[in-house]
Structure formats: structure tokens, C-alpha cells
Amino acid sequence: MWLVFVIIILLVLYLLIKRQYTFWENSGIPSLKATFPAGNLQKVTKNERSFGTAIYDIYKQSSEPMLGIYMFFRPAILVRDSELVKNILAKDFNHFHSHGVYIDQERDPMSENVFTLDGEDWKKLRQQLTPAFTSGKLKEMFENIKFIGDQLVEHFAPLANKNSEIDIRELASCFVADCLASIAFGQSGISSINDPNHEFRMTAKRLQDNKDFLTVIRQTASFV
């Protein structure tokens, strides 16, 4: 009796997964064959590629204007045609402002930003941020970023002369922290590049890393 029940459950699961992994094929859209359970992200789950580079690998496998892929069990569209991209980001943006990524405004306020929000919440935040990105202010930002970039080059010079190994992720994190401190908070005297343990960077790092186990599970489950 139990064996029959288990077989039925497994059969139902198999049919559901097969139906999910033929979504784009049934829709008449060119797609890549998916592999259980990661879809087209097998190399990401094996830590062989980052998410961005895995998507780039998929991008290079096709010449179609758009390609159906599977992010675990979620069907997704990879848009390759520049005109389609332009329409999605500009002309038809009202239909595409939702990115379909994780957000939990109550339990994880750090996930609430202009990239993750959608609908009216996204519109309100975008209206608040737009005045900060005028051409004049972008020029000022560029000068600040260039100054911090010059500091980064100066930091690299002695390390390069000694052929020293560096943690590029750590240095990139310091560079971003200094840019944010200067542009968003007006703190031009901060240099995490030369002082990785600066209070500003460490505070931002704690906010980013302070996620309990349940929050990590929610984010993972939402993505899958």
C-alpha cells in the first residue's frame, strides 16, 4: 500500500517537473534544456561559476533575440536583442519594472531598494532618487569616484612592484564603501582602501552580514 502511494507521489512530482522544464518549449520560445534541480545554473550550485558569469556563458550559447532559461524551477527570459532591451528598459518599462527578485520589507529592510521594489513602492522611491542623478550631480560624482580610483591605483603600485598577492574582493569592497561614503554621505575623508577596518566600512559590513539563518532560508527559497 505504502509502496503504491510513494510511486504515485514520485510520478506526480516527475510530471510536474517535466511540465515545468518544458514551459518555454510549449510556449514556442527557443530555450536551453534544463537539468534537475538547478535548471541551467548547474555550475553555480557547484561553485564553478558565479551567477553573473553563468548567465554570460548561457548568453554566448545562442544567437536568438531572446532565450528561455530555467533558474532552478523558475522559467526566465534572457533577452539578447538590443532593441528588445531598449523597449523593456524604456518604452514598455511600465510592464517590466518588477525584477522578480527577493524582497522582505518587514523582516529584511536592507532588501528594499530601487532594484528590488516594484509597483507604487518602486515609483515613489524612484521619484525620490531621480533628483540626485541630474547631469550636473553625476559629473560631481564622477570627480569623487575618480579621486578614490586614484587612491586605489596608488595602493596597488607598491603591491604590484613586490608581486604581492591581493584579495581583490576585499579591495573592491573598500573601493565601493569609500565611494558610498563620499557620494551618499558626504564623508570625503574616509579611506577604507588604506584602512580596511575603518568604522564606516565595518558598520556597513555588519548591516549586510547580520542575517539570521531563517532570513537566509527565506532568501534562498524566494530565489528558487
mmCIF file of C-alpha atoms in Angstrom:
data_model
loop_
_atom_site.group_PDB
_atom_site.id
_atom_site.type_symbol
_atom_site.label_atom_id
_atom_site.label_comp_id
_atom_site.label_asym_id
_atom_site.label_seq_id
_atom_site.Cartn_x
_atom_site.Cartn_y
_atom_site.Cartn_z
ATOM 1 C CA MET A 1 0.000 0.000 0.000
ATOM 2 C CA TRP A 2 2.695 2.460 1.036
ATOM 3 C CA LEU A 3 4.819 1.477 -1.941
ATOM 4 C CA VAL A 4 1.973 2.307 -4.321
ATOM 5 C CA PHE A 5 1.440 5.643 -2.567
ATOM 6 C CA VAL A 6 5.146 6.538 -2.846
ATOM 7 C CA ILE A 7 5.217 5.557 -6.533
ATOM 8 C CA ILE A 8 2.184 7.761 -7.235
ATOM 9 C CA ILE A 9 3.772 10.717 -5.420
ATOM 10 C CA LEU A 10 7.034 10.288 -7.339
ATOM 11 C CA LEU A 11 5.152 10.008 -10.625
ATOM 12 C CA VAL A 12 3.195 13.190 -9.919
ATOM 13 C CA LEU A 13 6.416 15.036 -8.986
ATOM 14 C CA TYR A 14 8.102 13.802 -12.156
ATOM 15 C CA LEU A 15 5.209 15.009 -14.325
ATOM 16 C CA LEU A 16 5.137 18.396 -12.603
ATOM 17 C CA ILE A 17 8.890 18.888 -13.013
ATOM 18 C CA LYS A 18 8.767 17.750 -16.639
ATOM 19 C CA ARG A 19 5.914 20.169 -17.294
ATOM 20 C CA GLN A 20 7.865 22.993 -15.661
ATOM 21 C CA TYR A 21 11.021 22.219 -17.635
ATOM 22 C CA THR A 22 9.137 22.258 -20.943
ATOM 23 C CA PHE A 23 7.460 25.619 -20.256
ATOM 24 C CA TRP A 24 9.365 27.534 -22.946
ATOM 25 C CA GLU A 25 9.205 24.670 -25.418
ATOM 26 C CA ASN A 26 5.416 24.568 -25.047
ATOM 27 C CA SER A 27 5.333 28.350 -25.427
ATOM 28 C CA GLY A 28 7.192 28.196 -28.738
ATOM 29 C CA ILE A 29 10.199 30.146 -27.461
ATOM 30 C CA PRO A 30 13.790 28.944 -28.067
ATOM 31 C CA SER A 31 15.238 27.581 -24.842
ATOM 32 C CA LEU A 32 18.038 25.578 -23.278
ATOM 33 C CA LYS A 33 17.459 22.119 -21.907
ATOM 34 C CA ALA A 34 17.145 22.179 -18.126
ATOM 35 C CA THR A 35 18.750 19.770 -15.685
ATOM 36 C CA PHE A 36 17.163 18.837 -12.361
ATOM 37 C CA PRO A 37 17.261 20.529 -9.903
ATOM 38 C CA ALA A 38 19.292 23.612 -10.894
ATOM 39 C CA GLY A 39 17.782 24.204 -14.325
ATOM 40 C CA ASN A 40 20.523 25.995 -16.270
ATOM 41 C CA LEU A 41 22.528 27.031 -13.196
ATOM 42 C CA GLN A 42 24.355 23.768 -12.503
ATOM 43 C CA LYS A 43 27.771 25.460 -12.444
ATOM 44 C CA VAL A 44 26.510 27.963 -9.862
ATOM 45 C CA THR A 45 25.415 25.198 -7.488
ATOM 46 C CA LYS A 46 28.806 23.507 -7.946
ATOM 47 C CA ASN A 47 30.640 26.787 -7.191
ATOM 48 C CA GLU A 48 32.308 26.585 -10.601
ATOM 49 C CA ARG A 49 30.888 29.922 -11.807
ATOM 50 C CA SER A 50 29.291 32.961 -10.214
ATOM 51 C CA PHE A 51 25.689 33.775 -11.105
ATOM 52 C CA GLY A 52 26.704 36.594 -13.461
ATOM 53 C CA THR A 53 29.323 34.588 -15.335
ATOM 54 C CA ALA A 54 26.952 31.600 -15.577
ATOM 55 C CA ILE A 55 24.352 33.825 -17.257
ATOM 56 C CA TYR A 56 27.071 35.178 -19.576
ATOM 57 C CA ASP A 57 28.006 31.611 -20.533
ATOM 58 C CA ILE A 58 24.356 30.963 -21.401
ATOM 59 C CA TYR A 59 24.234 34.235 -23.366
ATOM 60 C CA LYS A 60 27.110 33.073 -25.578
ATOM 61 C CA GLN A 61 25.426 29.746 -26.372
ATOM 62 C CA SER A 62 22.700 31.310 -28.511
ATOM 63 C CA SER A 63 22.148 33.852 -31.259
ATOM 64 C CA GLU A 64 18.386 34.123 -30.671
ATOM 65 C CA PRO A 65 16.936 37.558 -29.806
ATOM 66 C CA MET A 66 15.619 36.048 -26.574
ATOM 67 C CA LEU A 67 16.206 32.718 -24.909
ATOM 68 C CA GLY A 68 14.142 30.784 -22.388
ATOM 69 C CA ILE A 69 16.167 29.521 -19.413
ATOM 70 C CA TYR A 70 15.418 27.928 -16.056
ATOM 71 C CA MET A 71 16.691 29.294 -12.762
ATOM 72 C CA PHE A 72 16.169 26.149 -10.730
ATOM 73 C CA PHE A 73 12.416 25.643 -11.263
ATOM 74 C CA ARG A 74 11.646 29.210 -12.370
ATOM 75 C CA PRO A 75 11.288 29.926 -16.095
ATOM 76 C CA ALA A 76 13.112 33.130 -17.052
ATOM 77 C CA ILE A 77 13.791 35.031 -20.254
ATOM 78 C CA LEU A 78 17.314 36.036 -21.248
ATOM 79 C CA VAL A 79 16.960 38.986 -23.640
ATOM 80 C CA ARG A 80 19.821 39.263 -26.141
ATOM 81 C CA ASP A 81 18.459 41.708 -28.757
ATOM 82 C CA SER A 82 19.431 45.352 -28.124
ATOM 83 C CA GLU A 83 16.143 46.732 -29.464
ATOM 84 C CA LEU A 84 14.141 44.449 -27.166
ATOM 85 C CA VAL A 85 16.315 45.528 -24.244
ATOM 86 C CA LYS A 86 15.679 49.174 -25.128
ATOM 87 C CA ASN A 87 11.921 48.613 -25.234
ATOM 88 C CA ILE A 88 11.941 46.766 -21.904
ATOM 89 C CA LEU A 89 14.028 49.434 -20.154
ATOM 90 C CA ALA A 90 12.311 52.464 -21.719
ATOM 91 C CA LYS A 91 9.272 52.273 -23.993
ATOM 92 C CA ASP A 92 7.476 49.371 -22.272
ATOM 93 C CA PHE A 93 9.036 49.778 -18.837
ATOM 94 C CA ASN A 94 5.650 50.058 -17.109
ATOM 95 C CA HIS A 95 5.205 46.348 -17.786
ATOM 96 C CA PHE A 96 8.720 45.337 -16.710
ATOM 97 C CA HIS A 97 9.574 47.307 -13.563
ATOM 98 C CA SER A 98 9.358 44.198 -11.379
ATOM 99 C CA HIS A 99 12.636 42.249 -11.402
ATOM 100 C CA GLY A 100 11.162 39.226 -9.638
ATOM 101 C CA VAL A 101 13.927 39.134 -7.029
ATOM 102 C CA TYR A 102 13.834 38.599 -3.271
ATOM 103 C CA ILE A 103 12.422 41.354 -1.064
ATOM 104 C CA ASP A 104 11.103 41.295 2.501
ATOM 105 C CA GLN A 105 10.309 44.848 3.590
ATOM 106 C CA GLU A 106 9.336 43.862 7.142
ATOM 107 C CA ARG A 107 11.992 41.315 8.160
ATOM 108 C CA ASP A 108 14.846 42.386 5.890
ATOM 109 C CA PRO A 109 14.716 46.164 5.255
ATOM 110 C CA MET A 110 18.160 46.055 3.570
ATOM 111 C CA SER A 111 16.498 44.179 0.695
ATOM 112 C CA GLU A 112 14.257 47.177 -0.005
ATOM 113 C CA ASN A 113 15.850 49.262 -2.763
ATOM 114 C CA VAL A 114 15.135 50.676 -6.213
ATOM 115 C CA PHE A 115 16.168 47.412 -7.880
ATOM 116 C CA THR A 116 14.010 45.061 -5.804
ATOM 117 C CA LEU A 117 10.882 47.174 -5.292
ATOM 118 C CA ASP A 118 8.027 47.157 -7.801
ATOM 119 C CA GLY A 119 4.709 48.883 -8.410
ATOM 120 C CA GLU A 120 3.888 52.043 -6.476
ATOM 121 C CA ASP A 121 6.673 51.464 -3.930
ATOM 122 C CA TRP A 122 9.235 51.440 -6.744
ATOM 123 C CA LYS A 123 7.693 54.536 -8.367
ATOM 124 C CA LYS A 124 7.808 56.558 -5.129
ATOM 125 C CA LEU A 125 11.427 55.637 -4.392
ATOM 126 C CA ARG A 126 12.475 56.363 -7.980
ATOM 127 C CA GLN A 127 10.863 59.812 -7.784
ATOM 128 C CA GLN A 128 12.833 60.494 -4.598
ATOM 129 C CA LEU A 129 16.132 59.348 -6.122
ATOM 130 C CA THR A 130 15.810 60.944 -9.589
ATOM 131 C CA PRO A 131 16.828 64.498 -8.470
ATOM 132 C CA ALA A 132 20.097 63.056 -7.149
ATOM 133 C CA PHE A 133 21.121 61.886 -10.624
ATOM 134 C CA THR A 134 20.989 65.018 -12.763
ATOM 135 C CA SER A 135 23.810 65.528 -15.284
ATOM 136 C CA GLY A 136 25.455 68.125 -13.032
ATOM 137 C CA LYS A 137 25.414 65.896 -9.966
ATOM 138 C CA LEU A 138 26.658 62.916 -11.975
ATOM 139 C CA LYS A 139 29.655 65.000 -13.065
ATOM 140 C CA GLU A 140 30.393 65.798 -9.418
ATOM 141 C CA MET A 141 30.065 62.121 -8.529
ATOM 142 C CA PHE A 142 32.499 61.220 -11.292
ATOM 143 C CA GLU A 143 35.164 63.510 -9.857
ATOM 144 C CA ASN A 144 34.756 61.901 -6.424
ATOM 145 C CA ILE A 145 34.914 58.383 -7.882
ATOM 146 C CA LYS A 146 37.980 59.318 -9.943
ATOM 147 C CA PHE A 147 39.728 60.636 -6.829
ATOM 148 C CA ILE A 148 39.019 57.389 -4.945
ATOM 149 C CA GLY A 149 40.103 55.421 -8.023
ATOM 150 C CA ASP A 150 43.429 57.265 -7.987
ATOM 151 C CA GLN A 151 43.841 56.263 -4.330
ATOM 152 C CA LEU A 152 43.203 52.652 -5.326
ATOM 153 C CA VAL A 153 45.866 52.847 -8.063
ATOM 154 C CA GLU A 154 48.347 54.300 -5.545
ATOM 155 C CA HIS A 155 47.518 51.453 -3.171
ATOM 156 C CA PHE A 156 48.149 48.887 -5.924
ATOM 157 C CA ALA A 157 51.523 50.313 -7.024
ATOM 158 C CA PRO A 158 53.770 49.008 -4.183
ATOM 159 C CA LEU A 159 51.914 45.692 -4.144
ATOM 160 C CA ALA A 160 52.488 45.288 -7.881
ATOM 161 C CA ASN A 161 56.203 46.108 -7.513
ATOM 162 C CA LYS A 162 56.530 43.315 -4.933
ATOM 163 C CA ASN A 163 54.345 40.883 -6.941
ATOM 164 C CA SER A 164 52.191 40.567 -3.821
ATOM 165 C CA GLU A 165 49.000 38.552 -3.762
ATOM 166 C CA ILE A 166 45.865 40.593 -3.070
ATOM 167 C CA ASP A 167 42.273 39.890 -2.100
ATOM 168 C CA ILE A 168 40.542 41.681 -4.976
ATOM 169 C CA ARG A 169 37.081 41.179 -3.485
ATOM 170 C CA GLU A 170 38.174 42.854 -0.249
ATOM 171 C CA LEU A 171 39.739 45.789 -2.086
ATOM 172 C CA ALA A 172 36.692 46.164 -4.332
ATOM 173 C CA SER A 173 34.518 46.238 -1.208
ATOM 174 C CA CYS A 174 36.687 49.004 0.251
ATOM 175 C CA PHE A 175 36.509 50.977 -3.001
ATOM 176 C CA VAL A 176 32.684 50.770 -3.049
ATOM 177 C CA ALA A 177 32.498 51.733 0.644
ATOM 178 C CA ASP A 178 34.634 54.834 0.029
ATOM 179 C CA CYS A 179 32.519 55.822 -2.993
ATOM 180 C CA LEU A 180 29.310 55.481 -0.962
ATOM 181 C CA ALA A 181 30.784 57.417 1.963
ATOM 182 C CA SER A 182 31.788 60.269 -0.327
ATOM 183 C CA ILE A 183 28.761 60.384 -2.653
ATOM 184 C CA ALA A 184 25.865 59.362 -0.416
ATOM 185 C CA PHE A 185 27.081 60.652 2.966
ATOM 186 C CA GLY A 186 29.478 63.464 2.031
ATOM 187 C CA GLN A 187 32.326 61.910 4.038
ATOM 188 C CA SER A 188 35.306 62.564 1.778
ATOM 189 C CA GLY A 189 37.924 61.892 4.468
ATOM 190 C CA ILE A 190 37.171 58.183 4.729
ATOM 191 C CA SER A 191 39.666 55.798 3.122
ATOM 192 C CA SER A 192 38.790 52.139 3.620
ATOM 193 C CA ILE A 193 41.327 51.311 0.921
ATOM 194 C CA ASN A 194 44.149 52.299 3.278
ATOM 195 C CA ASP A 195 42.263 51.369 6.430
ATOM 196 C CA PRO A 196 40.039 48.305 5.790
ATOM 197 C CA ASN A 197 38.850 48.329 9.412
ATOM 198 C CA HIS A 198 37.502 51.887 9.257
ATOM 199 C CA GLU A 199 34.350 52.282 11.347
ATOM 200 C CA PHE A 200 32.199 53.324 8.355
ATOM 201 C CA ARG A 201 33.027 50.200 6.346
ATOM 202 C CA MET A 202 32.778 47.842 9.305
ATOM 203 C CA THR A 203 29.345 49.233 10.250
ATOM 204 C CA ALA A 204 28.089 48.775 6.681
ATOM 205 C CA LYS A 205 29.574 45.270 6.614
ATOM 206 C CA ARG A 206 27.811 44.320 9.856
ATOM 207 C CA LEU A 207 24.483 45.531 8.475
ATOM 208 C CA GLN A 208 24.993 43.461 5.335
ATOM 209 C CA ASP A 209 26.208 40.331 7.116
ATOM 210 C CA ASN A 210 23.803 40.423 10.056
ATOM 211 C CA LYS A 211 21.333 37.885 8.672
ATOM 212 C CA ASP A 212 19.994 35.071 10.771
ATOM 213 C CA PHE A 213 19.528 31.546 9.485
ATOM 214 C CA LEU A 214 15.799 31.998 8.766
ATOM 215 C CA THR A 215 16.461 35.110 6.676
ATOM 216 C CA VAL A 216 18.988 33.203 4.562
ATOM 217 C CA ILE A 217 16.455 30.381 4.125
ATOM 218 C CA ARG A 218 13.741 32.876 3.067
ATOM 219 C CA GLN A 219 16.046 34.482 0.507
ATOM 220 C CA THR A 220 17.107 31.143 -0.922
ATOM 221 C CA ALA A 221 13.542 29.818 -1.047
ATOM 222 C CA SER A 222 12.305 33.011 -2.719
ATOM 223 C CA PHE A 223 15.033 32.770 -5.387
ATOM 224 C CA VAL A 224 14.337 29.108 -6.081
#
